[in-house]
Short mmCIF file of C-alpha atoms in Angstrom, two decimals:
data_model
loop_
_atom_site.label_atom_id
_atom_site.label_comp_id
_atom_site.label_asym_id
_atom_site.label_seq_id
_atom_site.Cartn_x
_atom_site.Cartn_y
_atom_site.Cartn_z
CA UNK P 15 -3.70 119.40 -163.57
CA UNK P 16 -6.58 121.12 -160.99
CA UNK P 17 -9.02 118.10 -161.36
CA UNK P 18 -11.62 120.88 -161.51
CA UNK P 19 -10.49 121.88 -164.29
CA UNK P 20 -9.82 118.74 -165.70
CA UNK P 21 -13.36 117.35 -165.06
CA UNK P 22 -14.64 121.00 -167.11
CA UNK P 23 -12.15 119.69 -169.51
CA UNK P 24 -13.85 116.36 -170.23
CA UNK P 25 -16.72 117.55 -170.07
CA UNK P 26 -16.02 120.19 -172.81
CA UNK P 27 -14.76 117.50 -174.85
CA UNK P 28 -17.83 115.07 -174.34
CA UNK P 29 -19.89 118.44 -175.05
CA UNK P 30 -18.06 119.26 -178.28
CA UNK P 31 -18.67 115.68 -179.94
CA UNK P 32 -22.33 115.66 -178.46
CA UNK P 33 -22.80 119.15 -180.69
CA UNK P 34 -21.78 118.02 -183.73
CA UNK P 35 -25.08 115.94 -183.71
CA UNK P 36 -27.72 118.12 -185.24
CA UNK P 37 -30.47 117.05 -182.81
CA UNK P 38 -28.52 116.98 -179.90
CA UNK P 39 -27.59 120.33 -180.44
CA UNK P 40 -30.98 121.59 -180.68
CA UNK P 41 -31.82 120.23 -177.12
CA UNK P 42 -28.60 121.59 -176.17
CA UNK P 43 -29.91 125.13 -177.18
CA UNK P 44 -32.89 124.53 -175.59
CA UNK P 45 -32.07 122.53 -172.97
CA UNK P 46 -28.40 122.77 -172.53
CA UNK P 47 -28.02 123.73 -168.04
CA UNK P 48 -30.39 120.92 -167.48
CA UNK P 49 -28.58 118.79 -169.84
CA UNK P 50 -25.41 119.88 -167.76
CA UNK P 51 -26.73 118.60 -164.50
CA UNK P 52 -27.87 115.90 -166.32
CA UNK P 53 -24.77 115.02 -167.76
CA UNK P 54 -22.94 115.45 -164.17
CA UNK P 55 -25.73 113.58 -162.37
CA UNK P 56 -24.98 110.25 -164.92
CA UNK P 57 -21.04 110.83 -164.22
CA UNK P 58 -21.17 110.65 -160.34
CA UNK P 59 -23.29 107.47 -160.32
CA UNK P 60 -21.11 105.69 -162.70
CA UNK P 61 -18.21 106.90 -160.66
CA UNK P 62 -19.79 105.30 -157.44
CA UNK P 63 -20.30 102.50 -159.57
CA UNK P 64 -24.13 102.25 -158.13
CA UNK P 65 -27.02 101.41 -160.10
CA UNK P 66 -30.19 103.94 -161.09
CA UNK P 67 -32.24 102.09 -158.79
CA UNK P 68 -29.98 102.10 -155.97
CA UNK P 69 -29.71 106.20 -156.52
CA UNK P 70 -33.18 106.25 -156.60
CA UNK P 71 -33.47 104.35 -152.83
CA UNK P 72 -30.76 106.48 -151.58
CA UNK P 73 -32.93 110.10 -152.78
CA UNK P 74 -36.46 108.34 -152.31
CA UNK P 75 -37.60 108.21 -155.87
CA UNK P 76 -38.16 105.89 -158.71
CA UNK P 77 -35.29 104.43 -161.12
CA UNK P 78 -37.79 105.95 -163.63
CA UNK P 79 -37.35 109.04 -162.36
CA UNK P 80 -32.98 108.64 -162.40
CA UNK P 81 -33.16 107.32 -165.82
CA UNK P 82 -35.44 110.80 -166.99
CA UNK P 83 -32.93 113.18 -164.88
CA UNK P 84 -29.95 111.56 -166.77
CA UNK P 85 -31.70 111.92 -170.34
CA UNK P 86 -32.11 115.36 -169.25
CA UNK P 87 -36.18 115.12 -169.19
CA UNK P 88 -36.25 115.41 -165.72
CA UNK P 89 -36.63 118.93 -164.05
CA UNK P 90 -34.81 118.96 -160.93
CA UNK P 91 -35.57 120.60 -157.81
CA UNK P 92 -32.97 122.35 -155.51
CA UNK P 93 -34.45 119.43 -152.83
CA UNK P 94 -33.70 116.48 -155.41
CA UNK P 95 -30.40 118.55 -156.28
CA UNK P 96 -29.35 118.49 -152.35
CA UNK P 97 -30.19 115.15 -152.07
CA UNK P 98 -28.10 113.60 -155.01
CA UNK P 99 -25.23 115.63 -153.59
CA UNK P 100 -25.32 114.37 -150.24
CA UNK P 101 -25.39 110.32 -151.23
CA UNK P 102 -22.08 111.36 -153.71
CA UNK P 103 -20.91 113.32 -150.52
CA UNK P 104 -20.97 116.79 -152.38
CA UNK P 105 -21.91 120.52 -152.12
CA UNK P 106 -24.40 121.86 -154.59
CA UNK P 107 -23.48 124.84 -155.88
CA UNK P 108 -26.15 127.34 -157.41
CA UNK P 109 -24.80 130.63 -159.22
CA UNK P 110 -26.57 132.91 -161.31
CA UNK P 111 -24.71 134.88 -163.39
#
């Protein structure tokens, strides 16, 4: 399987079972492309296996600030954006639609 379209995959699947809660799906409505990058933001760092705070040194902000942009209370800036890409070694990709 494309792992782009397996990573789309689990993230459907995460998505689907995050709906089903009543609150959560409110956000989502409200919130739900932040909550995306959020989401994707959270999965990268785990992947590297590197802590909040360390992300935070790497993009020269607070672990306060990582912890809100994973919770999806964080608005993000293309800057931030480019800067978590580059310590994961990523492009960032920006459509509209």
């Amino acid at each position: 399987m494309n792992k782009k379209i397996k990573k789309a995959t689990d993230f459907q699947i995460y998505l689907n079972k995050q709906l089903k809660d009543k609150d959560f799906r409110e956000l989502y409505c409200e919130y739900g492309k932040q909550l995306e990058v959020a989401y994707q933001i959270a999965k990268l760092r785990k992947h590297a296996k590197i802590t909040q705070s360390e992300l935070a040194k790497r993009i020269g902000t607070t672990q306060s600030n990582i912890a809100r942009m994973e919770r999806g209370q964080q608005n993000f800036t293309i800057d931030t954006l480019n800067k978590i890409a580059h310590t994961f070694n990523k492009k960032l990709e920006v459509s509209i639609g």
